[in-house]
mmCIF file with all atom_site columns, C-alpha atoms in Angstrom:
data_model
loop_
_atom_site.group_PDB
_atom_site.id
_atom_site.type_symbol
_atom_site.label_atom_id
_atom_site.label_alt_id
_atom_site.label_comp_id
_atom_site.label_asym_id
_atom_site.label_entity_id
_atom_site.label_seq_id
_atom_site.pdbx_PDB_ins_code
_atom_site.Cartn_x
_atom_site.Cartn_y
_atom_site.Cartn_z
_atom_site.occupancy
_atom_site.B_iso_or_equiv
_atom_site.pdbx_formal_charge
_atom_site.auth_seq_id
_atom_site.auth_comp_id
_atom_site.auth_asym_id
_atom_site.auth_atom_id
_atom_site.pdbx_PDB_model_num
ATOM 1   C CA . UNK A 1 1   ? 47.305 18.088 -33.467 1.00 32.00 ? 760 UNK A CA 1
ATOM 2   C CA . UNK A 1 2   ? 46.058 15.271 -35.553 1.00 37.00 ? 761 UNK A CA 1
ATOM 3   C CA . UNK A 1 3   ? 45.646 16.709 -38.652 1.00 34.00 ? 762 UNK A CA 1
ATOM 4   C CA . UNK A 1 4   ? 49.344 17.372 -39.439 1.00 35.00 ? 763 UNK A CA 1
ATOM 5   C CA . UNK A 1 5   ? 50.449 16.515 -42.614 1.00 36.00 ? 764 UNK A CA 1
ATOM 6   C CA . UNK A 1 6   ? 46.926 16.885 -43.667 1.00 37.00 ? 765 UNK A CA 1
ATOM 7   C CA . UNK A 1 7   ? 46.183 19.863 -46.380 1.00 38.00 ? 766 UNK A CA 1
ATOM 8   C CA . UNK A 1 8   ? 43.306 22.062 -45.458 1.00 38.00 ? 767 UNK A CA 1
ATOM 9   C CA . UNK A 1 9   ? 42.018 21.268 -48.664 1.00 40.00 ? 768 UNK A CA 1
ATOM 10  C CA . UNK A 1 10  ? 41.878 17.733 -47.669 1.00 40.00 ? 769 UNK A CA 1
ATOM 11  C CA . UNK A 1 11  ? 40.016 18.383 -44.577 1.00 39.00 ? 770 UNK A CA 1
ATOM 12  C CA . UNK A 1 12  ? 37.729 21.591 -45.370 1.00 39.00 ? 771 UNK A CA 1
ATOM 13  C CA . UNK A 1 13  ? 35.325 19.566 -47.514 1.00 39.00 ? 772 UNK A CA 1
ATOM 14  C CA . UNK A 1 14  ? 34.156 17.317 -44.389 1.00 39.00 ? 773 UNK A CA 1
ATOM 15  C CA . UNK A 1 15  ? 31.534 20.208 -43.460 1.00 37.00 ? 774 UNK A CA 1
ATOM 16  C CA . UNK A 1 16  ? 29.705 19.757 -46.647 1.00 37.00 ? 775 UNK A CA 1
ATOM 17  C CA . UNK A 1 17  ? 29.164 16.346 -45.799 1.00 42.00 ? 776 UNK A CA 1
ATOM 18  C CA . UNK A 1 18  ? 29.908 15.174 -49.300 1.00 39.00 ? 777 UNK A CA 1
ATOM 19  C CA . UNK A 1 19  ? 28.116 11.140 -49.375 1.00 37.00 ? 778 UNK A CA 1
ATOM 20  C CA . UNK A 1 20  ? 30.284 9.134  -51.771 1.00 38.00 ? 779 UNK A CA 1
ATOM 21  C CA . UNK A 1 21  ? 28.064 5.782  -52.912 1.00 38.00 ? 780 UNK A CA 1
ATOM 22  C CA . UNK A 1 22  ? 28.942 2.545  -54.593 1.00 40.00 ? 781 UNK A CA 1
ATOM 23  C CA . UNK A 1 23  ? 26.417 1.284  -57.463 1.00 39.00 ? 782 UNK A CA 1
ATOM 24  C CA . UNK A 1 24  ? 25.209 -0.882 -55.204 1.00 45.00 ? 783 UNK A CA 1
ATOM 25  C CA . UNK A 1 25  ? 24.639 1.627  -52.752 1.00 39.00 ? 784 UNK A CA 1
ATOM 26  C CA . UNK A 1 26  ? 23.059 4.074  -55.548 1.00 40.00 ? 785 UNK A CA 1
ATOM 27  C CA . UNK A 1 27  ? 20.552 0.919  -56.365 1.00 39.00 ? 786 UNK A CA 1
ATOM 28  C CA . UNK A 1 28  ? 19.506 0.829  -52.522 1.00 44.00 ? 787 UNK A CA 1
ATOM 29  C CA . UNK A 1 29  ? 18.815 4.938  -51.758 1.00 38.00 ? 788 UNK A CA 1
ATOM 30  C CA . UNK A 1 30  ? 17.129 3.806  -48.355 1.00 39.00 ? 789 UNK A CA 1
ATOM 31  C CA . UNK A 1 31  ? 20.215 2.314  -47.176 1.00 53.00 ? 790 UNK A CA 1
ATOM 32  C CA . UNK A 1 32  ? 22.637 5.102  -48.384 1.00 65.00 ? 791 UNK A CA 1
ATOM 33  C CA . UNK A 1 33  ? 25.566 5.413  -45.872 1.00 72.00 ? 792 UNK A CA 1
ATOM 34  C CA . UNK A 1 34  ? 27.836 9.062  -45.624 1.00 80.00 ? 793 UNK A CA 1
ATOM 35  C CA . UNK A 1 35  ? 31.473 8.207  -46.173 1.00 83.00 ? 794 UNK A CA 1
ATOM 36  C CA . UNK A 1 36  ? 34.156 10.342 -45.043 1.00 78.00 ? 795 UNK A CA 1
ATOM 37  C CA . UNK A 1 37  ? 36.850 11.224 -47.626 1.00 77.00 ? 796 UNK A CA 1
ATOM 38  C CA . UNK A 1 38  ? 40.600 10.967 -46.128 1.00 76.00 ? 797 UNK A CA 1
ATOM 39  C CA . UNK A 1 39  ? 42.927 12.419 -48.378 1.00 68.00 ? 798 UNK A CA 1
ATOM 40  C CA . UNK A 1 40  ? 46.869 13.889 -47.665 1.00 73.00 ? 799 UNK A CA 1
ATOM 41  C CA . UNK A 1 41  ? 50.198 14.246 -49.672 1.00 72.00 ? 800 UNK A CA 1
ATOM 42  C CA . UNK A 1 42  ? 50.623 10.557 -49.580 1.00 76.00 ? 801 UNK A CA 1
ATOM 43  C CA . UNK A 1 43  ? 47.382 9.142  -50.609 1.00 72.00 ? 802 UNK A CA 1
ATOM 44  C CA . UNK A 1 44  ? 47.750 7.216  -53.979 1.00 82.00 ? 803 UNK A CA 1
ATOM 45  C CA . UNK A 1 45  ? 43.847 7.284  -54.640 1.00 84.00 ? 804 UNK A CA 1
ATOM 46  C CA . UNK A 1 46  ? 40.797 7.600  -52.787 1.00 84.00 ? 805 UNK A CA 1
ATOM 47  C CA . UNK A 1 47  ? 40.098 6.665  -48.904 1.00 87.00 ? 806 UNK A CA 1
ATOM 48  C CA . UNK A 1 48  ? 36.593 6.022  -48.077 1.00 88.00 ? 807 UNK A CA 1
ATOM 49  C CA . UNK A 1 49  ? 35.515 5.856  -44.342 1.00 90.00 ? 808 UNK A CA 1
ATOM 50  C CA . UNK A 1 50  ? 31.905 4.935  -43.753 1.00 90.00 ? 809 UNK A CA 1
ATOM 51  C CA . UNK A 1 51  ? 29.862 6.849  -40.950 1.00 91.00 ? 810 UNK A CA 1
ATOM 52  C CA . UNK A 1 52  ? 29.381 3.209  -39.352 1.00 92.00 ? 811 UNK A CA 1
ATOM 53  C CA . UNK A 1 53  ? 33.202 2.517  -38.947 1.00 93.00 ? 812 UNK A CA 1
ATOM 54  C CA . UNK A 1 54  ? 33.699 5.932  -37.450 1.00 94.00 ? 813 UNK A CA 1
ATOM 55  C CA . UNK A 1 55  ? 30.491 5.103  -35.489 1.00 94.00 ? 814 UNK A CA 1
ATOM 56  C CA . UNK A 1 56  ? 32.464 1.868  -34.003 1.00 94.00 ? 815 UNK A CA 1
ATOM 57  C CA . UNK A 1 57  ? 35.049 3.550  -33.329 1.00 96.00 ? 816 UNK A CA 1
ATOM 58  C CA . UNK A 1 58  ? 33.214 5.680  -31.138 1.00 96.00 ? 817 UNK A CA 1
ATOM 59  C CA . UNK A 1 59  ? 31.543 3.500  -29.736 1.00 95.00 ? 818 UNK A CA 1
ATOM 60  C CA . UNK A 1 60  ? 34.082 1.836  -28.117 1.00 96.00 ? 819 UNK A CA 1
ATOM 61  C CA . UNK A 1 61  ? 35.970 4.248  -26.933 1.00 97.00 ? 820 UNK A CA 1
ATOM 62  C CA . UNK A 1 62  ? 32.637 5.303  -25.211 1.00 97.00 ? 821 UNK A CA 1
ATOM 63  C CA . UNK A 1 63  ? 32.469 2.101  -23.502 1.00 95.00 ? 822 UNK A CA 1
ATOM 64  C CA . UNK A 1 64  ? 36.327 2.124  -22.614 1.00 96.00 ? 823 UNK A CA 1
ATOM 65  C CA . UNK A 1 65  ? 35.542 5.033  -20.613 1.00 97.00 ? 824 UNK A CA 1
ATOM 66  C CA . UNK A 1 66  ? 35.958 4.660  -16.958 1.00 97.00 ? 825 UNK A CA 1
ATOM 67  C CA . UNK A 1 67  ? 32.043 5.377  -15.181 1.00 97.00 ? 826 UNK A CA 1
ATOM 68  C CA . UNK A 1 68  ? 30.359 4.403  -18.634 1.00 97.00 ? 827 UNK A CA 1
ATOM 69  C CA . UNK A 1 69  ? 28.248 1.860  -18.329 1.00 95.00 ? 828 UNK A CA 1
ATOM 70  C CA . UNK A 1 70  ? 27.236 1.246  -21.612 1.00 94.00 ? 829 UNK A CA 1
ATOM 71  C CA . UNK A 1 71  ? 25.932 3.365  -24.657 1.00 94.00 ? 830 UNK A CA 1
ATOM 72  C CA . UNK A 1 72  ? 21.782 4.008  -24.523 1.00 91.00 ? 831 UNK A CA 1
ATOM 73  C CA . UNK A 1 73  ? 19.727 3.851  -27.062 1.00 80.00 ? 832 UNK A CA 1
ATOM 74  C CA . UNK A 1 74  ? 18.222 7.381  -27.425 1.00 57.00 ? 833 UNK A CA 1
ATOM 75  C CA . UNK A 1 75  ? 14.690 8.696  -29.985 1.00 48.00 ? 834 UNK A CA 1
ATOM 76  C CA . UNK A 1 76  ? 17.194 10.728 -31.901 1.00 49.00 ? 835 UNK A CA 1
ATOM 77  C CA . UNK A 1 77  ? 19.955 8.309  -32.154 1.00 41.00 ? 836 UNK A CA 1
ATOM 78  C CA . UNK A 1 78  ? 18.269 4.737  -31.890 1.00 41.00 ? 837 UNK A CA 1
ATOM 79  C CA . UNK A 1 79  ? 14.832 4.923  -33.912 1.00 43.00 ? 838 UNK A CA 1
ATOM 80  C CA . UNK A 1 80  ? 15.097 8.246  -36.348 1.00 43.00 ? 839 UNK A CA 1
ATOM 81  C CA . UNK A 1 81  ? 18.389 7.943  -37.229 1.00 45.00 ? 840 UNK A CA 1
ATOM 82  C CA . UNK A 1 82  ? 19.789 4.335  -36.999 1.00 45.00 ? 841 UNK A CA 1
ATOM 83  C CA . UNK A 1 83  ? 20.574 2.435  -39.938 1.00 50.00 ? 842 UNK A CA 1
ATOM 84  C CA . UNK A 1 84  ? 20.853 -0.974 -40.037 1.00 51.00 ? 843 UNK A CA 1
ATOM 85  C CA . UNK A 1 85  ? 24.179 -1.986 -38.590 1.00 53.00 ? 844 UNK A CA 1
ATOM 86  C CA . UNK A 1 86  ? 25.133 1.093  -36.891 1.00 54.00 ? 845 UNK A CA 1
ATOM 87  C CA . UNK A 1 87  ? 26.092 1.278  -33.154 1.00 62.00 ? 846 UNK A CA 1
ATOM 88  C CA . UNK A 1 88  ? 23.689 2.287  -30.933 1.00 82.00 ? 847 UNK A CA 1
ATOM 89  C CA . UNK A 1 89  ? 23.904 5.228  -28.936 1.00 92.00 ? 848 UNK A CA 1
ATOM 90  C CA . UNK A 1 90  ? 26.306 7.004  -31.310 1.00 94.00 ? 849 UNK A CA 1
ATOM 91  C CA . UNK A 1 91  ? 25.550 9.180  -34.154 1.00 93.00 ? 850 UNK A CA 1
ATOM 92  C CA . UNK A 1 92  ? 27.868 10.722 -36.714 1.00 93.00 ? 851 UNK A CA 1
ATOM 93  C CA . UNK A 1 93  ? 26.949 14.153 -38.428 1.00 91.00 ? 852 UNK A CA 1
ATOM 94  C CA . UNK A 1 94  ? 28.396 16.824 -40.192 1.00 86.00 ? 853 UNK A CA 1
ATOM 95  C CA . UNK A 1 95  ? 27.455 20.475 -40.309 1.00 82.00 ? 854 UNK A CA 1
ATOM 96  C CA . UNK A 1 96  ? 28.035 23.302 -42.889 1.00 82.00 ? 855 UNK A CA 1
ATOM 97  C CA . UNK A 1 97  ? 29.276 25.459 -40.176 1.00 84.00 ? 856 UNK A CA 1
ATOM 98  C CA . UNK A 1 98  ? 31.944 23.379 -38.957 1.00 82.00 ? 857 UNK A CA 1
ATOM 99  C CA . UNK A 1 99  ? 35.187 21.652 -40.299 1.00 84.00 ? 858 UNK A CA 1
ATOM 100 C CA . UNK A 1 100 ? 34.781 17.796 -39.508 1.00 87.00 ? 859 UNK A CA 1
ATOM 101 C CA . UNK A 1 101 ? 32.299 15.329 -38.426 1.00 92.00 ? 860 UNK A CA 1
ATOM 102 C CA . UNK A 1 102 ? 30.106 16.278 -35.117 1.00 95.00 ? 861 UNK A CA 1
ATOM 103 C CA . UNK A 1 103 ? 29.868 13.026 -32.912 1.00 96.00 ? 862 UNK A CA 1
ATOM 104 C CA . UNK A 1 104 ? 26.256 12.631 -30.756 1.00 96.00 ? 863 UNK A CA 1
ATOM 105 C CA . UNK A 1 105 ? 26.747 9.749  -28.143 1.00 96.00 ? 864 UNK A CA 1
ATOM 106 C CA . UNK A 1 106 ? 24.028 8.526  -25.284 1.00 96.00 ? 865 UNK A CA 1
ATOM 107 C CA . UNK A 1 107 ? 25.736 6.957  -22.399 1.00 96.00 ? 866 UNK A CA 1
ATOM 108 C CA . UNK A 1 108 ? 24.785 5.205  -19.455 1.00 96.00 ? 867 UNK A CA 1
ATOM 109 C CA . UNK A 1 109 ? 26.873 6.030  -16.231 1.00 96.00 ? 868 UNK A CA 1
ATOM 110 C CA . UNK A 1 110 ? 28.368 3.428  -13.700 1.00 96.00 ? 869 UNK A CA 1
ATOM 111 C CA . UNK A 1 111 ? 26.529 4.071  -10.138 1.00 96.00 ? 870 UNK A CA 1
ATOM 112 C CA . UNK A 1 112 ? 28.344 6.387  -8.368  1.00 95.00 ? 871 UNK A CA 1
ATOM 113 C CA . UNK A 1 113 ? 30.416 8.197  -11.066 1.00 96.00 ? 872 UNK A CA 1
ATOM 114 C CA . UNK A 1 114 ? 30.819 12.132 -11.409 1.00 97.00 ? 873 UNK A CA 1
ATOM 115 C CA . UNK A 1 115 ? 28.538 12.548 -14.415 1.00 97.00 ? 874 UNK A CA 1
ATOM 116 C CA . UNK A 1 116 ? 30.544 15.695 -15.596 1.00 97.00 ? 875 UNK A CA 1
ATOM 117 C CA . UNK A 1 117 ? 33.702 14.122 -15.069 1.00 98.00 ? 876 UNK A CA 1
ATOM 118 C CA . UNK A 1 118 ? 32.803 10.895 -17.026 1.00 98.00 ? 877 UNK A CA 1
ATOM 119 C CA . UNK A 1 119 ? 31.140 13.143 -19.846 1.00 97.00 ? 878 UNK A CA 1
ATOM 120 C CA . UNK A 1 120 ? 34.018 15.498 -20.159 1.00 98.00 ? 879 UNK A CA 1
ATOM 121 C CA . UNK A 1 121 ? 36.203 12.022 -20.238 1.00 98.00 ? 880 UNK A CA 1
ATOM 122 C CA . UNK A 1 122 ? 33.796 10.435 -23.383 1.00 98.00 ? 881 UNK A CA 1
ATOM 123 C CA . UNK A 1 123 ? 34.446 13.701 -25.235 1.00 98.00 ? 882 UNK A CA 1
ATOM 124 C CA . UNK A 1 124 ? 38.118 13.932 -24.709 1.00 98.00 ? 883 UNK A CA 1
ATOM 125 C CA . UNK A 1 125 ? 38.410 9.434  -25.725 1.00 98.00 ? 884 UNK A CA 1
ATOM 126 C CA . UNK A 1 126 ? 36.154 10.263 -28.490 1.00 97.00 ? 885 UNK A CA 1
ATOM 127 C CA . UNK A 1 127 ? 37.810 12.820 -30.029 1.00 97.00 ? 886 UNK A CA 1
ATOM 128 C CA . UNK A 1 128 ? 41.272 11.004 -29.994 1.00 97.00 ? 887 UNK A CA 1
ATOM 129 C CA . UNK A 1 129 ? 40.313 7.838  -30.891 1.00 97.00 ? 888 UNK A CA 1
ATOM 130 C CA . UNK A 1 130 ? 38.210 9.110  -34.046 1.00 96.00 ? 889 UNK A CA 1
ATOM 131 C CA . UNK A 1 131 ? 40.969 11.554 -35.132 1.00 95.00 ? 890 UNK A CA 1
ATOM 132 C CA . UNK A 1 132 ? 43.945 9.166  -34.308 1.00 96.00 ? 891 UNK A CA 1
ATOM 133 C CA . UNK A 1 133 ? 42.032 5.933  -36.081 1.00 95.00 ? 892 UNK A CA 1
ATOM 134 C CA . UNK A 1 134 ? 40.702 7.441  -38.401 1.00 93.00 ? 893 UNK A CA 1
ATOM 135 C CA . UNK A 1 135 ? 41.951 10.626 -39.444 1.00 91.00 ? 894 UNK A CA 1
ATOM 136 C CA . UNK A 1 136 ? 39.262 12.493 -39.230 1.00 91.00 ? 895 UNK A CA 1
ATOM 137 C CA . UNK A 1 137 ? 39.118 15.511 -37.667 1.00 93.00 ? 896 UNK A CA 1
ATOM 138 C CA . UNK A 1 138 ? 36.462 16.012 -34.672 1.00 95.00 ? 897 UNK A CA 1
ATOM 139 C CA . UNK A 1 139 ? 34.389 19.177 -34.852 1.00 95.00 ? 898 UNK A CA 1
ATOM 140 C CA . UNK A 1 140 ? 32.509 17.967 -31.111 1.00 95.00 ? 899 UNK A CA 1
ATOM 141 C CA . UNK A 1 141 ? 31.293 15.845 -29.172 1.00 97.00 ? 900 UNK A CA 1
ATOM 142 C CA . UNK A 1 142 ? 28.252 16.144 -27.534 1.00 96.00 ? 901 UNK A CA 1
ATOM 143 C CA . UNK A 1 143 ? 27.058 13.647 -24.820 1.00 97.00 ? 902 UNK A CA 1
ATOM 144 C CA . UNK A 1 144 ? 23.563 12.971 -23.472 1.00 96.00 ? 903 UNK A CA 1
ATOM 145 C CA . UNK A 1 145 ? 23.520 11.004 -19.918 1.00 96.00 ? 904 UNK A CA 1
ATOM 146 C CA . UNK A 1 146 ? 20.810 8.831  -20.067 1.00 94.00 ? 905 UNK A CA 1
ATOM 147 C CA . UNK A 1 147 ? 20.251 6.970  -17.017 1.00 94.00 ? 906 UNK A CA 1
ATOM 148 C CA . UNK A 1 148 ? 22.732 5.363  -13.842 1.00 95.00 ? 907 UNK A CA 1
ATOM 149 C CA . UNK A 1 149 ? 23.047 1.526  -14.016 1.00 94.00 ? 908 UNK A CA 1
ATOM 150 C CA . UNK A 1 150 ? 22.377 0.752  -10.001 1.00 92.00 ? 909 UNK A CA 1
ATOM 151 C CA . UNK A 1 151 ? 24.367 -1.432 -8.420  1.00 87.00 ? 910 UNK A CA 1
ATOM 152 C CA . UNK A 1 152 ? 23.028 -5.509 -8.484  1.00 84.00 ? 911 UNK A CA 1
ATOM 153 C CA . UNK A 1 153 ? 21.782 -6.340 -5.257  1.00 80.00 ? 912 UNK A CA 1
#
């Protein structure tokens, strides 16, 4: 489990989805970005991680993902929801209900690849690489298949 040594204290507020800003940020409310608070036993202040970096991180292990393609740019993900500088394809949430931050990622599959086994293979890189680079834990990961990349002729 990734989230030993971590307090439940330290983890239980991520379902509120708190959003920590800078006074920059504060100055520029259309730009606001959610940042995830890390905090354990060892911590000697505060640790900040920004929806974008947790985004990235995401991202790529999306795209290390044997059968993916590449991520897709999706109406929820891509032109409601994108900020500027975010990856596309991948969206970071939170939800009262559940402990941690709910990952939303549109991929497009490799011709040829089992689309359930590549999905159930995004969710399971996802989920490490978030919790293990990040520390934060990974309530789910849900994955929308977009479209097959044919092979080039």
């Amino acid at each position: 489990n990734h989230l030993i040594g971590l307090a439940p204290e330290a983890w239980m507020g991520y379902n509120k989805g708190y959003i920590f800003k800078s006074s920059e940020e504060e100055s520029e409310m259309s730009d606001a970005k959610e940042y995830w608070p890390y905090t354990d036993e060892t911590t000697q202040g505060n640790i900040k991680i920004s929806e974008d970096v947790i985004a990235s991180i995401a991202t790529i292990a999306v795209t290390e993902t044997e059968g993916v393609a590449s991520t897709a740019a999706s109406m929820g993900v891509e032109f409601a929801g994108r900020k500027n500088g975010a990856p596309r394809g991948v969206k970071i949430l939170s939800d009262p209900e559940k402990p941690g931050c709910l990952v939303e990622c549109s991929i497009i599959l490799k011709f040829g690849a089992s689309v359930t086994e590549v999905a159930k293979a995004v969710q399971k890189n996802v989920k490490n690489a978030v919790e293990s680079m990040a520390g934060i834990p990974v309530a789910s990961v849900d994955v929308q298949v977009c479209g097959i990349q044919l092979p080039k002729k």
